[in-house]
CSV table of N, CA and C in Angstrom, one decimal:
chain,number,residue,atom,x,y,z
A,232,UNK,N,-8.4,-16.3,24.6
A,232,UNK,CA,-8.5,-17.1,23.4
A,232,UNK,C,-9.2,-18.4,23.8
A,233,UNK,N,-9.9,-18.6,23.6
A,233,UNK,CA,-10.6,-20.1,23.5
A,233,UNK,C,-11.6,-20.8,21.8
A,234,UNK,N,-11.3,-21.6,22.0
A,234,UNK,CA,-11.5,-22.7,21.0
A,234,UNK,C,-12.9,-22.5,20.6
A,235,UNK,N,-13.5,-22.8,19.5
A,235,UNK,CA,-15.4,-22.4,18.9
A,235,UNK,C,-15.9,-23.8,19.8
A,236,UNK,N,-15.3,-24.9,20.8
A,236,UNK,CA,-16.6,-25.8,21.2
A,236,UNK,C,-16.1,-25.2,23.2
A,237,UNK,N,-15.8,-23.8,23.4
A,237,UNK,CA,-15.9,-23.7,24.3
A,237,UNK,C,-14.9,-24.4,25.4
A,238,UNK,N,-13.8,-24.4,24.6
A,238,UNK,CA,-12.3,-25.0,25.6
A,238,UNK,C,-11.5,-24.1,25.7
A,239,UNK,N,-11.2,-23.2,26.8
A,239,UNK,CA,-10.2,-22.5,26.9
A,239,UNK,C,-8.9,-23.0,27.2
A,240,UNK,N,-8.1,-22.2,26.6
A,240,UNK,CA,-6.9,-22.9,26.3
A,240,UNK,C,-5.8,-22.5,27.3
A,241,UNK,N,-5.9,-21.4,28.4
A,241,UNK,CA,-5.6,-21.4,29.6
A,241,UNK,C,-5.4,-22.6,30.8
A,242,UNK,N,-4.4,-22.3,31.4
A,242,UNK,CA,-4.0,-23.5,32.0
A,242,UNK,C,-3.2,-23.3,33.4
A,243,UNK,N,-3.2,-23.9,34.4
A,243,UNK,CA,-2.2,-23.9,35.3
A,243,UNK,C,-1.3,-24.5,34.9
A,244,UNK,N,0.0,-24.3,35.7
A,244,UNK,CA,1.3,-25.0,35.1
A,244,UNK,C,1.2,-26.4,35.7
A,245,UNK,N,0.2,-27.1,36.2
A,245,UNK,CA,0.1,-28.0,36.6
A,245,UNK,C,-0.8,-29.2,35.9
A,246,UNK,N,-1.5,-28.7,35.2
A,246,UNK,CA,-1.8,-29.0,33.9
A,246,UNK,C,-1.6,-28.4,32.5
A,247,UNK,N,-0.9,-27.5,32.7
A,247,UNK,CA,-0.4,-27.5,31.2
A,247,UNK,C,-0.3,-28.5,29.8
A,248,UNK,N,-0.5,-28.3,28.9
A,248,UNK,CA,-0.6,-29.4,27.9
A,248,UNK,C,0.8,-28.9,26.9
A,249,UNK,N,1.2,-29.7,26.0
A,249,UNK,CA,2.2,-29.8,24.9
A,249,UNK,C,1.1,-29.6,23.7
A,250,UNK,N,1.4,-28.4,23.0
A,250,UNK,CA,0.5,-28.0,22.2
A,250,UNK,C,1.6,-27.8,20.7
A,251,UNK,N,1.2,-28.7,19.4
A,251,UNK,CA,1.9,-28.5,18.3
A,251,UNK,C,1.0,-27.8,17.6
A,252,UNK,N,2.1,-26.5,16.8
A,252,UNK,CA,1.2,-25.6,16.0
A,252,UNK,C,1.8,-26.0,14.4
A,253,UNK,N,1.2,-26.2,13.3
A,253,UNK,CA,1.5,-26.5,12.2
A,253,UNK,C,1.9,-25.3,11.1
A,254,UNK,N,2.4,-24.9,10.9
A,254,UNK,CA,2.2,-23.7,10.1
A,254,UNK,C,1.6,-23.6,9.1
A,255,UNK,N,1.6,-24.6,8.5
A,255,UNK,CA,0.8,-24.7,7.3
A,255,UNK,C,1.5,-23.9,5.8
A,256,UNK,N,1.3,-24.9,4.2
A,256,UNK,CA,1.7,-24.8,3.9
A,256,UNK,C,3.1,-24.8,3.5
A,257,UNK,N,4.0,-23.9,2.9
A,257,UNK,CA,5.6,-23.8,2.7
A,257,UNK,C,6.1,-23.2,2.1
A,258,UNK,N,7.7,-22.7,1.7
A,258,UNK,CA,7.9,-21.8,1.4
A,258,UNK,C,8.0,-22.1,-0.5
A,259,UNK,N,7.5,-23.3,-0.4
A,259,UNK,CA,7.7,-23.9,-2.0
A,259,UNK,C,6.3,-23.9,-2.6
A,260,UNK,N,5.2,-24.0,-1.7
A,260,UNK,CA,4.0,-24.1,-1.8
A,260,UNK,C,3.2,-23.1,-0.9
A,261,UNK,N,3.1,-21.5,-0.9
A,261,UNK,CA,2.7,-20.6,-0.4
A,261,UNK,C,1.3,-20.6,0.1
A,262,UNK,N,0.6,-21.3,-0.8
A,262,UNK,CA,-1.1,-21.3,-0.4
A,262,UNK,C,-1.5,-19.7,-1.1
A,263,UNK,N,-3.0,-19.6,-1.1
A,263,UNK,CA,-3.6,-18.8,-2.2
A,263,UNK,C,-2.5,-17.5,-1.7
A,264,UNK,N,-2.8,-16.5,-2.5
A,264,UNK,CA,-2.1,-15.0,-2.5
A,264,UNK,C,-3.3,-13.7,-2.1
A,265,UNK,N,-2.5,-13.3,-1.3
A,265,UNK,CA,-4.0,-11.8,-1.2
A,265,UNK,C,-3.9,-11.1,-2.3
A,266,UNK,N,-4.3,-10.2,-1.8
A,266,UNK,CA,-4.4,-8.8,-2.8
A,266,UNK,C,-3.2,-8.0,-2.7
A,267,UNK,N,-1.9,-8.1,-2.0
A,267,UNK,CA,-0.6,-7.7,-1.9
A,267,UNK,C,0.4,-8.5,-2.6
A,268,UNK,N,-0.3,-9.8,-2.5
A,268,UNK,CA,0.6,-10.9,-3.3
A,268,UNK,C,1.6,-11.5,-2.0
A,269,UNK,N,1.4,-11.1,-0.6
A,269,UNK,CA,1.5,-12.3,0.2
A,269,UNK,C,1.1,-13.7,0.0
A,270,UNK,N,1.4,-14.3,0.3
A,270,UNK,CA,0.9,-16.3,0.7
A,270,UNK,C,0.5,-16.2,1.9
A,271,UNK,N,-0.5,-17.2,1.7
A,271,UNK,CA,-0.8,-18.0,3.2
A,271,UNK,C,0.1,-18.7,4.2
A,272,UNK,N,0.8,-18.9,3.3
A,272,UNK,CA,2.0,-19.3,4.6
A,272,UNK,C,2.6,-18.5,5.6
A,273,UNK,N,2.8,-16.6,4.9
A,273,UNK,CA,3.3,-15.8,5.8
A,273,UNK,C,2.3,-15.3,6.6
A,274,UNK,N,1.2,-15.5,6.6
A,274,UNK,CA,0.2,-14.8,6.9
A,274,UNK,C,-0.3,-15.9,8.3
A,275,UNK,N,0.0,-17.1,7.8
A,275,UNK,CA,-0.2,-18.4,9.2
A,275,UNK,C,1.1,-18.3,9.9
A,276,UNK,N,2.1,-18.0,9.1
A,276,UNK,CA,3.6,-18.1,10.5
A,276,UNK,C,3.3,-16.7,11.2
A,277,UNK,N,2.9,-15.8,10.7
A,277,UNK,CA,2.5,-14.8,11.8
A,277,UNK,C,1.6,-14.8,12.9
A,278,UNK,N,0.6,-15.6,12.5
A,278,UNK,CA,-0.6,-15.8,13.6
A,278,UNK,C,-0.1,-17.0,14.4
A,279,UNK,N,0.7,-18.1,14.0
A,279,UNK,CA,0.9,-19.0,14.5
A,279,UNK,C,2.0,-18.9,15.5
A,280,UNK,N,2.7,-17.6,15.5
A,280,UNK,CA,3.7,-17.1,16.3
A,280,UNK,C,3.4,-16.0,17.3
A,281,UNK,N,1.7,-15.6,17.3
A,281,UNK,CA,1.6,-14.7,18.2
A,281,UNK,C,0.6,-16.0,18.9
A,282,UNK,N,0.2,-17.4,18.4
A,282,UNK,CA,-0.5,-17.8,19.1
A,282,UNK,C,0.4,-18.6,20.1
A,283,UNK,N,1.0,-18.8,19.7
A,283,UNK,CA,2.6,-19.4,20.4
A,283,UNK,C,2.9,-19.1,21.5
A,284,UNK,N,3.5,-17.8,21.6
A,284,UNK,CA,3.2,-16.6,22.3
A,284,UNK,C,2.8,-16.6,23.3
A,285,UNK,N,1.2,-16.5,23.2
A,285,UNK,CA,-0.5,-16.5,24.3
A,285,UNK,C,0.1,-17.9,24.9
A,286,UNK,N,0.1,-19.0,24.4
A,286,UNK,CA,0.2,-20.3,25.4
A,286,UNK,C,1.1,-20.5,26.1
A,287,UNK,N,2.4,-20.3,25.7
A,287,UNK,CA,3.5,-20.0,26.4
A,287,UNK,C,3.2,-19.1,28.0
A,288,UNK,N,2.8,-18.1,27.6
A,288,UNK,CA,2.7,-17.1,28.8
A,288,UNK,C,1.3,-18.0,29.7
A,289,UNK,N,1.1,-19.0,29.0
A,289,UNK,CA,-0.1,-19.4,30.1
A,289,UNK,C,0.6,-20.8,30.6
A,290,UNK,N,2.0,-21.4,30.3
A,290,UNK,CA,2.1,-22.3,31.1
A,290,UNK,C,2.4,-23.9,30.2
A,291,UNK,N,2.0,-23.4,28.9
A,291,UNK,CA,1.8,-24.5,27.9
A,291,UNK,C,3.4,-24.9,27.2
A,292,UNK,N,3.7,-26.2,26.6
A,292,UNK,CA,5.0,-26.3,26.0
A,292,UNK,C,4.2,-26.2,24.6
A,293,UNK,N,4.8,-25.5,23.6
A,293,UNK,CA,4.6,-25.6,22.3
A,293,UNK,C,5.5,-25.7,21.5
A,294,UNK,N,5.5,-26.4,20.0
A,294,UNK,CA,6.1,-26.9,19.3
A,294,UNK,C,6.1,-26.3,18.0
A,295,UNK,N,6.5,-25.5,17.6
A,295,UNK,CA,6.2,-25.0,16.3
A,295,UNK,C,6.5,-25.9,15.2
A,296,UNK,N,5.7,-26.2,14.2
A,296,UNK,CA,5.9,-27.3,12.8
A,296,UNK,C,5.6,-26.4,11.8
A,297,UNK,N,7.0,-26.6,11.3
A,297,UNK,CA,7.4,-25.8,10.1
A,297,UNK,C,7.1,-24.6,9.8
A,298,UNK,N,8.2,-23.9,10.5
A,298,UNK,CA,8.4,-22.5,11.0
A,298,UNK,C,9.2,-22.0,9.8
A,299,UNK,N,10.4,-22.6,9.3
A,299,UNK,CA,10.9,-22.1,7.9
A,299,UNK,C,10.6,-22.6,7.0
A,300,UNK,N,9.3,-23.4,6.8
A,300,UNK,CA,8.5,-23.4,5.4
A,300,UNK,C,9.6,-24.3,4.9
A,301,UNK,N,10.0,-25.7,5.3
A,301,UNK,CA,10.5,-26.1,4.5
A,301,UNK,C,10.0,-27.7,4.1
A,302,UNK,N,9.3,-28.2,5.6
A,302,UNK,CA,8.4,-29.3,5.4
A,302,UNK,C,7.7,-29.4,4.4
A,303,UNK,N,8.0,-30.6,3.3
A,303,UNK,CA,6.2,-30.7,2.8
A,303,UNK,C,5.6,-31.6,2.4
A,304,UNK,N,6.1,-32.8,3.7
A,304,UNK,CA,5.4,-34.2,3.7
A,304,UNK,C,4.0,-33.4,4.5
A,305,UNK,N,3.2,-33.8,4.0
A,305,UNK,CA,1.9,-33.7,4.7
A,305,UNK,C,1.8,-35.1,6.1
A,306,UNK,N,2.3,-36.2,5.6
A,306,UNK,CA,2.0,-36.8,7.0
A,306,UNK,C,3.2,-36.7,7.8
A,307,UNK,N,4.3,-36.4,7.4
A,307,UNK,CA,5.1,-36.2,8.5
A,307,UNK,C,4.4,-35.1,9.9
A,308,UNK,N,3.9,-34.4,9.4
A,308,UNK,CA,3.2,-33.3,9.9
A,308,UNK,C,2.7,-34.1,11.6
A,309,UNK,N,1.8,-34.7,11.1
A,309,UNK,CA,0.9,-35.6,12.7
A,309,UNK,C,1.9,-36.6,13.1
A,310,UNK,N,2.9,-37.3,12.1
A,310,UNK,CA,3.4,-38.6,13.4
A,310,UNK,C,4.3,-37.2,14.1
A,311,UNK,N,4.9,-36.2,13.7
A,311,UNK,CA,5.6,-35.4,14.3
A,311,UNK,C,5.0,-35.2,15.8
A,312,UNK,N,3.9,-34.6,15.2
A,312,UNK,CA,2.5,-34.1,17.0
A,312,UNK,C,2.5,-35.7,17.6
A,313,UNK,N,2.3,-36.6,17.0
A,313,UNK,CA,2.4,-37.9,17.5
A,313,UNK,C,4.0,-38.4,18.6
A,314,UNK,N,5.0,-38.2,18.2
A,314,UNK,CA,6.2,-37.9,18.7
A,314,UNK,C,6.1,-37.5,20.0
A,315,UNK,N,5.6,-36.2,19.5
A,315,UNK,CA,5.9,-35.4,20.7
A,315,UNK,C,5.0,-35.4,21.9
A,316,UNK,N,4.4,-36.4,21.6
A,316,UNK,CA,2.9,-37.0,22.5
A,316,UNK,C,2.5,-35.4,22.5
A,317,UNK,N,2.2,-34.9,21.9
A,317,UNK,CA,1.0,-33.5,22.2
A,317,UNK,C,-0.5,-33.9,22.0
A,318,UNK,N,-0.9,-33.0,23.2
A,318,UNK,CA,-2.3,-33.2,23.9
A,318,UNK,C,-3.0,-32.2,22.9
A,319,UNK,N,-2.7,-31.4,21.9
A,319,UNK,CA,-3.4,-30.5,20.8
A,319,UNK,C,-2.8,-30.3,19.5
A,320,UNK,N,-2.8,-30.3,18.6
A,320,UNK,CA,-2.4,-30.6,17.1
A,320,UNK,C,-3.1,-29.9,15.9
């Protein structure tokens, strides 16, 4: 997995970074619907929990933000990654 400007997100545990993942959206505010009538919200907590996953196994601490859809201050969102001094957001 690496980033579109060519940053792989692999790491030694000696640089490892604090990585906050946002989930996006909520469970009050789903975001558009497919063609099953899913939300975008379940469709980002799933990818956002296998990307979780990938960095973990490489050494990284991650934060998951708003995992049960229940946030839905929009700026709470960054002073949170701000908090947590994370090096990705």
């Amino acid at each position: 997995l690496a980033l579109s400007a060519g940053l792989a997100l692999t790491a030694s545990p000696a640089s490892a970074g604090t990585v906050v993942i946002d989930i996006g959206h909520s469970k009050f505010e789903q975001g558009s619907k497919s063609a099953t009538g899913y939300g975008e919200f379940l469709y980002n907590k799933a990818l956002a929990i296998n990307v979780a996953q990938y960095l973990v196994q490489y050494g990284h601490k991650v934060d998951m933000m708003n995992l049960e859809g229940t946030v839905k201050s929009l700026a709470a969102r960054p002073a949170r990654a701000s908090e947590l001094r994370a090096d990705l957001f």
